[in-house]
């Protein structure tokens, strides 16, 4: 779980909905685990997923306020900075939990959001009709430099 000083207080979250968030949104997040590293036991995998999604949500809230009504179509440019580059399918697959955490349409098990800003997000949904995803990888020298950078902007055809 995130460190206590990473978790925003309720007073910090009170103004999550106030005012529009300017697009494009740029987020720097922790590197997601590779699908090869996901736990095989479904209960352990759910716990691992919840822990990572909560970390992503907390770090995102500290950087940019989420939107109550995100654009219906967004373009997401994901750049993974890694010591060891991943296969293309693993790089794309590892973003699943990150994108799930950032969408406004949450389904099923969302205990990790704790009811705070649960109708907000940075993207409406993460399916092909609502998002265009581009993934690039950059090799870095040390683990301290590893990170995920996301840039979220509206699709050119979106009129919102």
mmCIF file with all atom_site columns, C-alpha atoms in Angstrom:
data_model
loop_
_atom_site.group_PDB
_atom_site.id
_atom_site.type_symbol
_atom_site.label_atom_id
_atom_site.label_alt_id
_atom_site.label_comp_id
_atom_site.label_asym_id
_atom_site.label_entity_id
_atom_site.label_seq_id
_atom_site.pdbx_PDB_ins_code
_atom_site.Cartn_x
_atom_site.Cartn_y
_atom_site.Cartn_z
_atom_site.occupancy
_atom_site.B_iso_or_equiv
_atom_site.pdbx_formal_charge
_atom_site.auth_seq_id
_atom_site.auth_comp_id
_atom_site.auth_asym_id
_atom_site.auth_atom_id
_atom_site.pdbx_PDB_model_num
ATOM 1   C CA . UNK A 1 1   ? 0.000   0.000   0.000   1.00 0.00 ? 1   UNK A CA 1
ATOM 2   C CA . UNK A 1 2   ? 1.085   3.618   -0.456  1.00 0.00 ? 2   UNK A CA 1
ATOM 3   C CA . UNK A 1 3   ? 3.007   5.359   2.294   1.00 0.00 ? 3   UNK A CA 1
ATOM 4   C CA . UNK A 1 4   ? 0.893   7.372   4.744   1.00 0.00 ? 4   UNK A CA 1
ATOM 5   C CA . UNK A 1 5   ? 2.335   10.660  3.447   1.00 0.00 ? 5   UNK A CA 1
ATOM 6   C CA . UNK A 1 6   ? 1.303   9.601   -0.099  1.00 0.00 ? 6   UNK A CA 1
ATOM 7   C CA . UNK A 1 7   ? -2.358  9.274   0.875   1.00 0.00 ? 7   UNK A CA 1
ATOM 8   C CA . UNK A 1 8   ? -4.171  12.623  0.533   1.00 0.00 ? 8   UNK A CA 1
ATOM 9   C CA . UNK A 1 9   ? -6.321  13.757  3.444   1.00 0.00 ? 9   UNK A CA 1
ATOM 10  C CA . UNK A 1 10  ? -10.064 14.273  2.948   1.00 0.00 ? 10  UNK A CA 1
ATOM 11  C CA . UNK A 1 11  ? -9.548  18.051  3.172   1.00 0.00 ? 11  UNK A CA 1
ATOM 12  C CA . UNK A 1 12  ? -7.174  17.831  0.180   1.00 0.00 ? 12  UNK A CA 1
ATOM 13  C CA . UNK A 1 13  ? -9.746  15.855  -1.811  1.00 0.00 ? 13  UNK A CA 1
ATOM 14  C CA . UNK A 1 14  ? -12.680 18.183  -1.118  1.00 0.00 ? 14  UNK A CA 1
ATOM 15  C CA . UNK A 1 15  ? -11.965 20.266  -4.220  1.00 0.00 ? 15  UNK A CA 1
ATOM 16  C CA . UNK A 1 16  ? -11.487 17.419  -6.684  1.00 0.00 ? 16  UNK A CA 1
ATOM 17  C CA . UNK A 1 17  ? -14.550 18.450  -8.745  1.00 0.00 ? 17  UNK A CA 1
ATOM 18  C CA . UNK A 1 18  ? -14.017 22.237  -8.696  1.00 0.00 ? 18  UNK A CA 1
ATOM 19  C CA . UNK A 1 19  ? -13.269 23.838  -12.043 1.00 0.00 ? 19  UNK A CA 1
ATOM 20  C CA . UNK A 1 20  ? -12.224 22.320  -15.348 1.00 0.00 ? 20  UNK A CA 1
ATOM 21  C CA . UNK A 1 21  ? -8.985  20.417  -15.736 1.00 0.00 ? 21  UNK A CA 1
ATOM 22  C CA . UNK A 1 22  ? -6.972  21.636  -18.701 1.00 0.00 ? 22  UNK A CA 1
ATOM 23  C CA . UNK A 1 23  ? -6.067  19.083  -21.334 1.00 0.00 ? 23  UNK A CA 1
ATOM 24  C CA . UNK A 1 24  ? -3.614  17.612  -22.137 1.00 0.00 ? 24  UNK A CA 1
ATOM 25  C CA . UNK A 1 25  ? -3.064  15.990  -18.746 1.00 0.00 ? 25  UNK A CA 1
ATOM 26  C CA . UNK A 1 26  ? 0.477   14.807  -17.965 1.00 0.00 ? 26  UNK A CA 1
ATOM 27  C CA . UNK A 1 27  ? 0.985   12.227  -15.205 1.00 0.00 ? 27  UNK A CA 1
ATOM 28  C CA . UNK A 1 28  ? 4.140   10.581  -13.879 1.00 0.00 ? 28  UNK A CA 1
ATOM 29  C CA . UNK A 1 29  ? 3.271   7.270   -12.231 1.00 0.00 ? 29  UNK A CA 1
ATOM 30  C CA . UNK A 1 30  ? 4.991   4.166   -10.844 1.00 0.00 ? 30  UNK A CA 1
ATOM 31  C CA . UNK A 1 31  ? 5.861   1.452   -13.354 1.00 0.00 ? 31  UNK A CA 1
ATOM 32  C CA . UNK A 1 32  ? 3.072   -1.136  -13.571 1.00 0.00 ? 32  UNK A CA 1
ATOM 33  C CA . UNK A 1 33  ? 3.937   -4.800  -13.060 1.00 0.00 ? 33  UNK A CA 1
ATOM 34  C CA . UNK A 1 34  ? 4.387   -6.865  -16.202 1.00 0.00 ? 34  UNK A CA 1
ATOM 35  C CA . UNK A 1 35  ? 1.539   -9.342  -16.871 1.00 0.00 ? 35  UNK A CA 1
ATOM 36  C CA . UNK A 1 36  ? 4.222   -12.039 -16.392 1.00 0.00 ? 36  UNK A CA 1
ATOM 37  C CA . UNK A 1 37  ? 4.529   -10.864 -12.759 1.00 0.00 ? 37  UNK A CA 1
ATOM 38  C CA . UNK A 1 38  ? 0.795   -10.887 -11.969 1.00 0.00 ? 38  UNK A CA 1
ATOM 39  C CA . UNK A 1 39  ? -0.095  -13.346 -9.204  1.00 0.00 ? 39  UNK A CA 1
ATOM 40  C CA . UNK A 1 40  ? -1.704  -16.579 -10.405 1.00 0.00 ? 40  UNK A CA 1
ATOM 41  C CA . UNK A 1 41  ? -4.070  -16.972 -7.440  1.00 0.00 ? 41  UNK A CA 1
ATOM 42  C CA . UNK A 1 42  ? -7.183  -14.850 -8.231  1.00 0.00 ? 42  UNK A CA 1
ATOM 43  C CA . UNK A 1 43  ? -7.491  -13.519 -4.650  1.00 0.00 ? 43  UNK A CA 1
ATOM 44  C CA . UNK A 1 44  ? -3.802  -12.584 -4.494  1.00 0.00 ? 44  UNK A CA 1
ATOM 45  C CA . UNK A 1 45  ? -4.049  -11.019 -7.963  1.00 0.00 ? 45  UNK A CA 1
ATOM 46  C CA . UNK A 1 46  ? -7.059  -8.920  -6.871  1.00 0.00 ? 46  UNK A CA 1
ATOM 47  C CA . UNK A 1 47  ? -5.103  -7.685  -3.835  1.00 0.00 ? 47  UNK A CA 1
ATOM 48  C CA . UNK A 1 48  ? -2.083  -6.878  -6.041  1.00 0.00 ? 48  UNK A CA 1
ATOM 49  C CA . UNK A 1 49  ? -4.335  -5.071  -8.532  1.00 0.00 ? 49  UNK A CA 1
ATOM 50  C CA . UNK A 1 50  ? -6.078  -3.050  -5.778  1.00 0.00 ? 50  UNK A CA 1
ATOM 51  C CA . UNK A 1 51  ? -2.743  -2.027  -4.275  1.00 0.00 ? 51  UNK A CA 1
ATOM 52  C CA . UNK A 1 52  ? -1.361  -0.808  -7.599  1.00 0.00 ? 52  UNK A CA 1
ATOM 53  C CA . UNK A 1 53  ? -4.578  0.971   -8.669  1.00 0.00 ? 53  UNK A CA 1
ATOM 54  C CA . UNK A 1 54  ? -4.780  2.760   -5.314  1.00 0.00 ? 54  UNK A CA 1
ATOM 55  C CA . UNK A 1 55  ? -1.166  3.893   -5.692  1.00 0.00 ? 55  UNK A CA 1
ATOM 56  C CA . UNK A 1 56  ? -1.897  5.191   -9.222  1.00 0.00 ? 56  UNK A CA 1
ATOM 57  C CA . UNK A 1 57  ? -5.045  7.004   -8.082  1.00 0.00 ? 57  UNK A CA 1
ATOM 58  C CA . UNK A 1 58  ? -3.290  8.655   -5.119  1.00 0.00 ? 58  UNK A CA 1
ATOM 59  C CA . UNK A 1 59  ? -0.313  9.797   -7.216  1.00 0.00 ? 59  UNK A CA 1
ATOM 60  C CA . UNK A 1 60  ? -2.668  11.084  -9.949  1.00 0.00 ? 60  UNK A CA 1
ATOM 61  C CA . UNK A 1 61  ? -4.755  13.072  -7.470  1.00 0.00 ? 61  UNK A CA 1
ATOM 62  C CA . UNK A 1 62  ? -1.615  14.758  -6.173  1.00 0.00 ? 62  UNK A CA 1
ATOM 63  C CA . UNK A 1 63  ? -0.605  15.866  -9.703  1.00 0.00 ? 63  UNK A CA 1
ATOM 64  C CA . UNK A 1 64  ? -3.787  16.835  -11.578 1.00 0.00 ? 64  UNK A CA 1
ATOM 65  C CA . UNK A 1 65  ? -7.419  17.109  -10.540 1.00 0.00 ? 65  UNK A CA 1
ATOM 66  C CA . UNK A 1 66  ? -9.656  14.458  -12.212 1.00 0.00 ? 66  UNK A CA 1
ATOM 67  C CA . UNK A 1 67  ? -12.616 15.516  -14.360 1.00 0.00 ? 67  UNK A CA 1
ATOM 68  C CA . UNK A 1 68  ? -16.274 14.930  -13.622 1.00 0.00 ? 68  UNK A CA 1
ATOM 69  C CA . UNK A 1 69  ? -17.017 14.700  -17.363 1.00 0.00 ? 69  UNK A CA 1
ATOM 70  C CA . UNK A 1 70  ? -13.859 13.628  -19.223 1.00 0.00 ? 70  UNK A CA 1
ATOM 71  C CA . UNK A 1 71  ? -13.916 13.773  -23.037 1.00 0.00 ? 71  UNK A CA 1
ATOM 72  C CA . UNK A 1 72  ? -15.674 10.821  -24.642 1.00 0.00 ? 72  UNK A CA 1
ATOM 73  C CA . UNK A 1 73  ? -12.587 10.037  -26.736 1.00 0.00 ? 73  UNK A CA 1
ATOM 74  C CA . UNK A 1 74  ? -8.994  10.560  -25.642 1.00 0.00 ? 74  UNK A CA 1
ATOM 75  C CA . UNK A 1 75  ? -5.576  9.855   -27.062 1.00 0.00 ? 75  UNK A CA 1
ATOM 76  C CA . UNK A 1 76  ? -3.177  8.384   -24.487 1.00 0.00 ? 76  UNK A CA 1
ATOM 77  C CA . UNK A 1 77  ? 0.577   8.465   -25.094 1.00 0.00 ? 77  UNK A CA 1
ATOM 78  C CA . UNK A 1 78  ? 2.255   6.139   -22.579 1.00 0.00 ? 78  UNK A CA 1
ATOM 79  C CA . UNK A 1 79  ? 6.022   6.174   -22.179 1.00 0.00 ? 79  UNK A CA 1
ATOM 80  C CA . UNK A 1 80  ? 7.576   3.454   -20.038 1.00 0.00 ? 80  UNK A CA 1
ATOM 81  C CA . UNK A 1 81  ? 11.069  4.243   -18.742 1.00 0.00 ? 81  UNK A CA 1
ATOM 82  C CA . UNK A 1 82  ? 12.572  0.848   -17.863 1.00 0.00 ? 82  UNK A CA 1
ATOM 83  C CA . UNK A 1 83  ? 15.964  -0.738  -17.184 1.00 0.00 ? 83  UNK A CA 1
ATOM 84  C CA . UNK A 1 84  ? 14.870  -3.839  -19.071 1.00 0.00 ? 84  UNK A CA 1
ATOM 85  C CA . UNK A 1 85  ? 12.544  -3.234  -22.003 1.00 0.00 ? 85  UNK A CA 1
ATOM 86  C CA . UNK A 1 86  ? 9.440   -5.417  -22.336 1.00 0.00 ? 86  UNK A CA 1
ATOM 87  C CA . UNK A 1 87  ? 7.957   -7.214  -25.329 1.00 0.00 ? 87  UNK A CA 1
ATOM 88  C CA . UNK A 1 88  ? 5.436   -5.019  -27.124 1.00 0.00 ? 88  UNK A CA 1
ATOM 89  C CA . UNK A 1 89  ? 2.455   -7.075  -25.921 1.00 0.00 ? 89  UNK A CA 1
ATOM 90  C CA . UNK A 1 90  ? 3.703   -7.065  -22.296 1.00 0.00 ? 90  UNK A CA 1
ATOM 91  C CA . UNK A 1 91  ? 4.329   -3.314  -22.389 1.00 0.00 ? 91  UNK A CA 1
ATOM 92  C CA . UNK A 1 92  ? 0.786   -2.690  -23.615 1.00 0.00 ? 92  UNK A CA 1
ATOM 93  C CA . UNK A 1 93  ? -0.766  -5.314  -21.309 1.00 0.00 ? 93  UNK A CA 1
ATOM 94  C CA . UNK A 1 94  ? 0.979   -3.929  -18.240 1.00 0.00 ? 94  UNK A CA 1
ATOM 95  C CA . UNK A 1 95  ? -0.972  -0.661  -18.656 1.00 0.00 ? 95  UNK A CA 1
ATOM 96  C CA . UNK A 1 96  ? -4.326  -2.365  -18.050 1.00 0.00 ? 96  UNK A CA 1
ATOM 97  C CA . UNK A 1 97  ? -4.446  -1.731  -14.294 1.00 0.00 ? 97  UNK A CA 1
ATOM 98  C CA . UNK A 1 98  ? -3.213  1.854   -14.756 1.00 0.00 ? 98  UNK A CA 1
ATOM 99  C CA . UNK A 1 99  ? -5.894  2.706   -17.299 1.00 0.00 ? 99  UNK A CA 1
ATOM 100 C CA . UNK A 1 100 ? -8.557  0.953   -15.198 1.00 0.00 ? 100 UNK A CA 1
ATOM 101 C CA . UNK A 1 101 ? -7.632  3.166   -12.247 1.00 0.00 ? 101 UNK A CA 1
ATOM 102 C CA . UNK A 1 102 ? -7.871  6.386   -14.267 1.00 0.00 ? 102 UNK A CA 1
ATOM 103 C CA . UNK A 1 103 ? -11.218 5.890   -16.005 1.00 0.00 ? 103 UNK A CA 1
ATOM 104 C CA . UNK A 1 104 ? -14.386 7.484   -14.689 1.00 0.00 ? 104 UNK A CA 1
ATOM 105 C CA . UNK A 1 105 ? -16.620 4.500   -15.463 1.00 0.00 ? 105 UNK A CA 1
ATOM 106 C CA . UNK A 1 106 ? -15.673 2.113   -12.647 1.00 0.00 ? 106 UNK A CA 1
ATOM 107 C CA . UNK A 1 107 ? -17.147 -1.385  -12.564 1.00 0.00 ? 107 UNK A CA 1
ATOM 108 C CA . UNK A 1 108 ? -17.216 -4.042  -9.914  1.00 0.00 ? 108 UNK A CA 1
ATOM 109 C CA . UNK A 1 109 ? -14.726 -4.053  -7.069  1.00 0.00 ? 109 UNK A CA 1
ATOM 110 C CA . UNK A 1 110 ? -13.555 -0.464  -6.314  1.00 0.00 ? 110 UNK A CA 1
ATOM 111 C CA . UNK A 1 111 ? -12.776 -0.588  -2.604  1.00 0.00 ? 111 UNK A CA 1
ATOM 112 C CA . UNK A 1 112 ? -9.408  1.054   -3.345  1.00 0.00 ? 112 UNK A CA 1
ATOM 113 C CA . UNK A 1 113 ? -11.049 4.404   -4.249  1.00 0.00 ? 113 UNK A CA 1
ATOM 114 C CA . UNK A 1 114 ? -12.796 4.526   -0.852  1.00 0.00 ? 114 UNK A CA 1
ATOM 115 C CA . UNK A 1 115 ? -15.750 6.513   -2.204  1.00 0.00 ? 115 UNK A CA 1
ATOM 116 C CA . UNK A 1 116 ? -13.607 9.577   -2.925  1.00 0.00 ? 116 UNK A CA 1
ATOM 117 C CA . UNK A 1 117 ? -14.169 11.062  -6.372  1.00 0.00 ? 117 UNK A CA 1
ATOM 118 C CA . UNK A 1 118 ? -15.653 7.769   -7.542  1.00 0.00 ? 118 UNK A CA 1
ATOM 119 C CA . UNK A 1 119 ? -17.561 9.463   -10.381 1.00 0.00 ? 119 UNK A CA 1
ATOM 120 C CA . UNK A 1 120 ? -14.484 11.262  -11.730 1.00 0.00 ? 120 UNK A CA 1
ATOM 121 C CA . UNK A 1 121 ? -11.580 10.230  -13.864 1.00 0.00 ? 121 UNK A CA 1
ATOM 122 C CA . UNK A 1 122 ? -9.034  11.223  -16.459 1.00 0.00 ? 122 UNK A CA 1
ATOM 123 C CA . UNK A 1 123 ? -10.616 9.207   -19.262 1.00 0.00 ? 123 UNK A CA 1
ATOM 124 C CA . UNK A 1 124 ? -14.213 8.127   -19.807 1.00 0.00 ? 124 UNK A CA 1
ATOM 125 C CA . UNK A 1 125 ? -13.471 4.471   -20.560 1.00 0.00 ? 125 UNK A CA 1
ATOM 126 C CA . UNK A 1 126 ? -10.525 2.422   -21.780 1.00 0.00 ? 126 UNK A CA 1
ATOM 127 C CA . UNK A 1 127 ? -12.133 0.561   -24.692 1.00 0.00 ? 127 UNK A CA 1
ATOM 128 C CA . UNK A 1 128 ? -11.248 1.157   -28.368 1.00 0.00 ? 128 UNK A CA 1
ATOM 129 C CA . UNK A 1 129 ? -14.216 3.453   -29.027 1.00 0.00 ? 129 UNK A CA 1
ATOM 130 C CA . UNK A 1 130 ? -13.162 5.857   -26.236 1.00 0.00 ? 130 UNK A CA 1
ATOM 131 C CA . UNK A 1 131 ? -9.366  5.715   -26.258 1.00 0.00 ? 131 UNK A CA 1
ATOM 132 C CA . UNK A 1 132 ? -6.426  5.612   -28.685 1.00 0.00 ? 132 UNK A CA 1
ATOM 133 C CA . UNK A 1 133 ? -3.349  4.182   -26.965 1.00 0.00 ? 133 UNK A CA 1
ATOM 134 C CA . UNK A 1 134 ? 0.262   4.556   -28.074 1.00 0.00 ? 134 UNK A CA 1
ATOM 135 C CA . UNK A 1 135 ? 3.004   2.878   -26.018 1.00 0.00 ? 135 UNK A CA 1
ATOM 136 C CA . UNK A 1 136 ? 6.713   3.634   -26.274 1.00 0.00 ? 136 UNK A CA 1
ATOM 137 C CA . UNK A 1 137 ? 9.605   2.384   -24.158 1.00 0.00 ? 137 UNK A CA 1
ATOM 138 C CA . UNK A 1 138 ? 12.827  4.130   -23.199 1.00 0.00 ? 138 UNK A CA 1
ATOM 139 C CA . UNK A 1 139 ? 15.795  2.372   -21.602 1.00 0.00 ? 139 UNK A CA 1
ATOM 140 C CA . UNK A 1 140 ? 17.150  3.956   -18.399 1.00 0.00 ? 140 UNK A CA 1
ATOM 141 C CA . UNK A 1 141 ? 20.250  3.055   -16.396 1.00 0.00 ? 141 UNK A CA 1
ATOM 142 C CA . UNK A 1 142 ? 18.901  2.710   -12.842 1.00 0.00 ? 142 UNK A CA 1
ATOM 143 C CA . UNK A 1 143 ? 15.707  1.521   -11.150 1.00 0.00 ? 143 UNK A CA 1
ATOM 144 C CA . UNK A 1 144 ? 15.333  4.957   -9.543  1.00 0.00 ? 144 UNK A CA 1
ATOM 145 C CA . UNK A 1 145 ? 14.762  6.372   -13.025 1.00 0.00 ? 145 UNK A CA 1
ATOM 146 C CA . UNK A 1 146 ? 11.998  3.876   -13.858 1.00 0.00 ? 146 UNK A CA 1
ATOM 147 C CA . UNK A 1 147 ? 8.584   5.466   -14.283 1.00 0.00 ? 147 UNK A CA 1
ATOM 148 C CA . UNK A 1 148 ? 5.494   5.643   -16.444 1.00 0.00 ? 148 UNK A CA 1
ATOM 149 C CA . UNK A 1 149 ? 4.599   8.954   -18.071 1.00 0.00 ? 149 UNK A CA 1
ATOM 150 C CA . UNK A 1 150 ? 1.117   9.405   -19.502 1.00 0.00 ? 150 UNK A CA 1
ATOM 151 C CA . UNK A 1 151 ? -0.126  12.233  -21.670 1.00 0.00 ? 151 UNK A CA 1
ATOM 152 C CA . UNK A 1 152 ? -3.901  12.315  -22.082 1.00 0.00 ? 152 UNK A CA 1
ATOM 153 C CA . UNK A 1 153 ? -5.473  14.623  -24.666 1.00 0.00 ? 153 UNK A CA 1
ATOM 154 C CA . UNK A 1 154 ? -8.813  14.729  -26.484 1.00 0.00 ? 154 UNK A CA 1
ATOM 155 C CA . UNK A 1 155 ? -9.071  12.995  -29.849 1.00 0.00 ? 155 UNK A CA 1
ATOM 156 C CA . UNK A 1 156 ? -9.073  15.507  -32.718 1.00 0.00 ? 156 UNK A CA 1
ATOM 157 C CA . UNK A 1 157 ? -12.608 14.429  -33.769 1.00 0.00 ? 157 UNK A CA 1
ATOM 158 C CA . UNK A 1 158 ? -14.060 14.900  -30.255 1.00 0.00 ? 158 UNK A CA 1
ATOM 159 C CA . UNK A 1 159 ? -16.262 18.000  -29.979 1.00 0.00 ? 159 UNK A CA 1
ATOM 160 C CA . UNK A 1 160 ? -16.548 18.174  -26.180 1.00 0.00 ? 160 UNK A CA 1
#
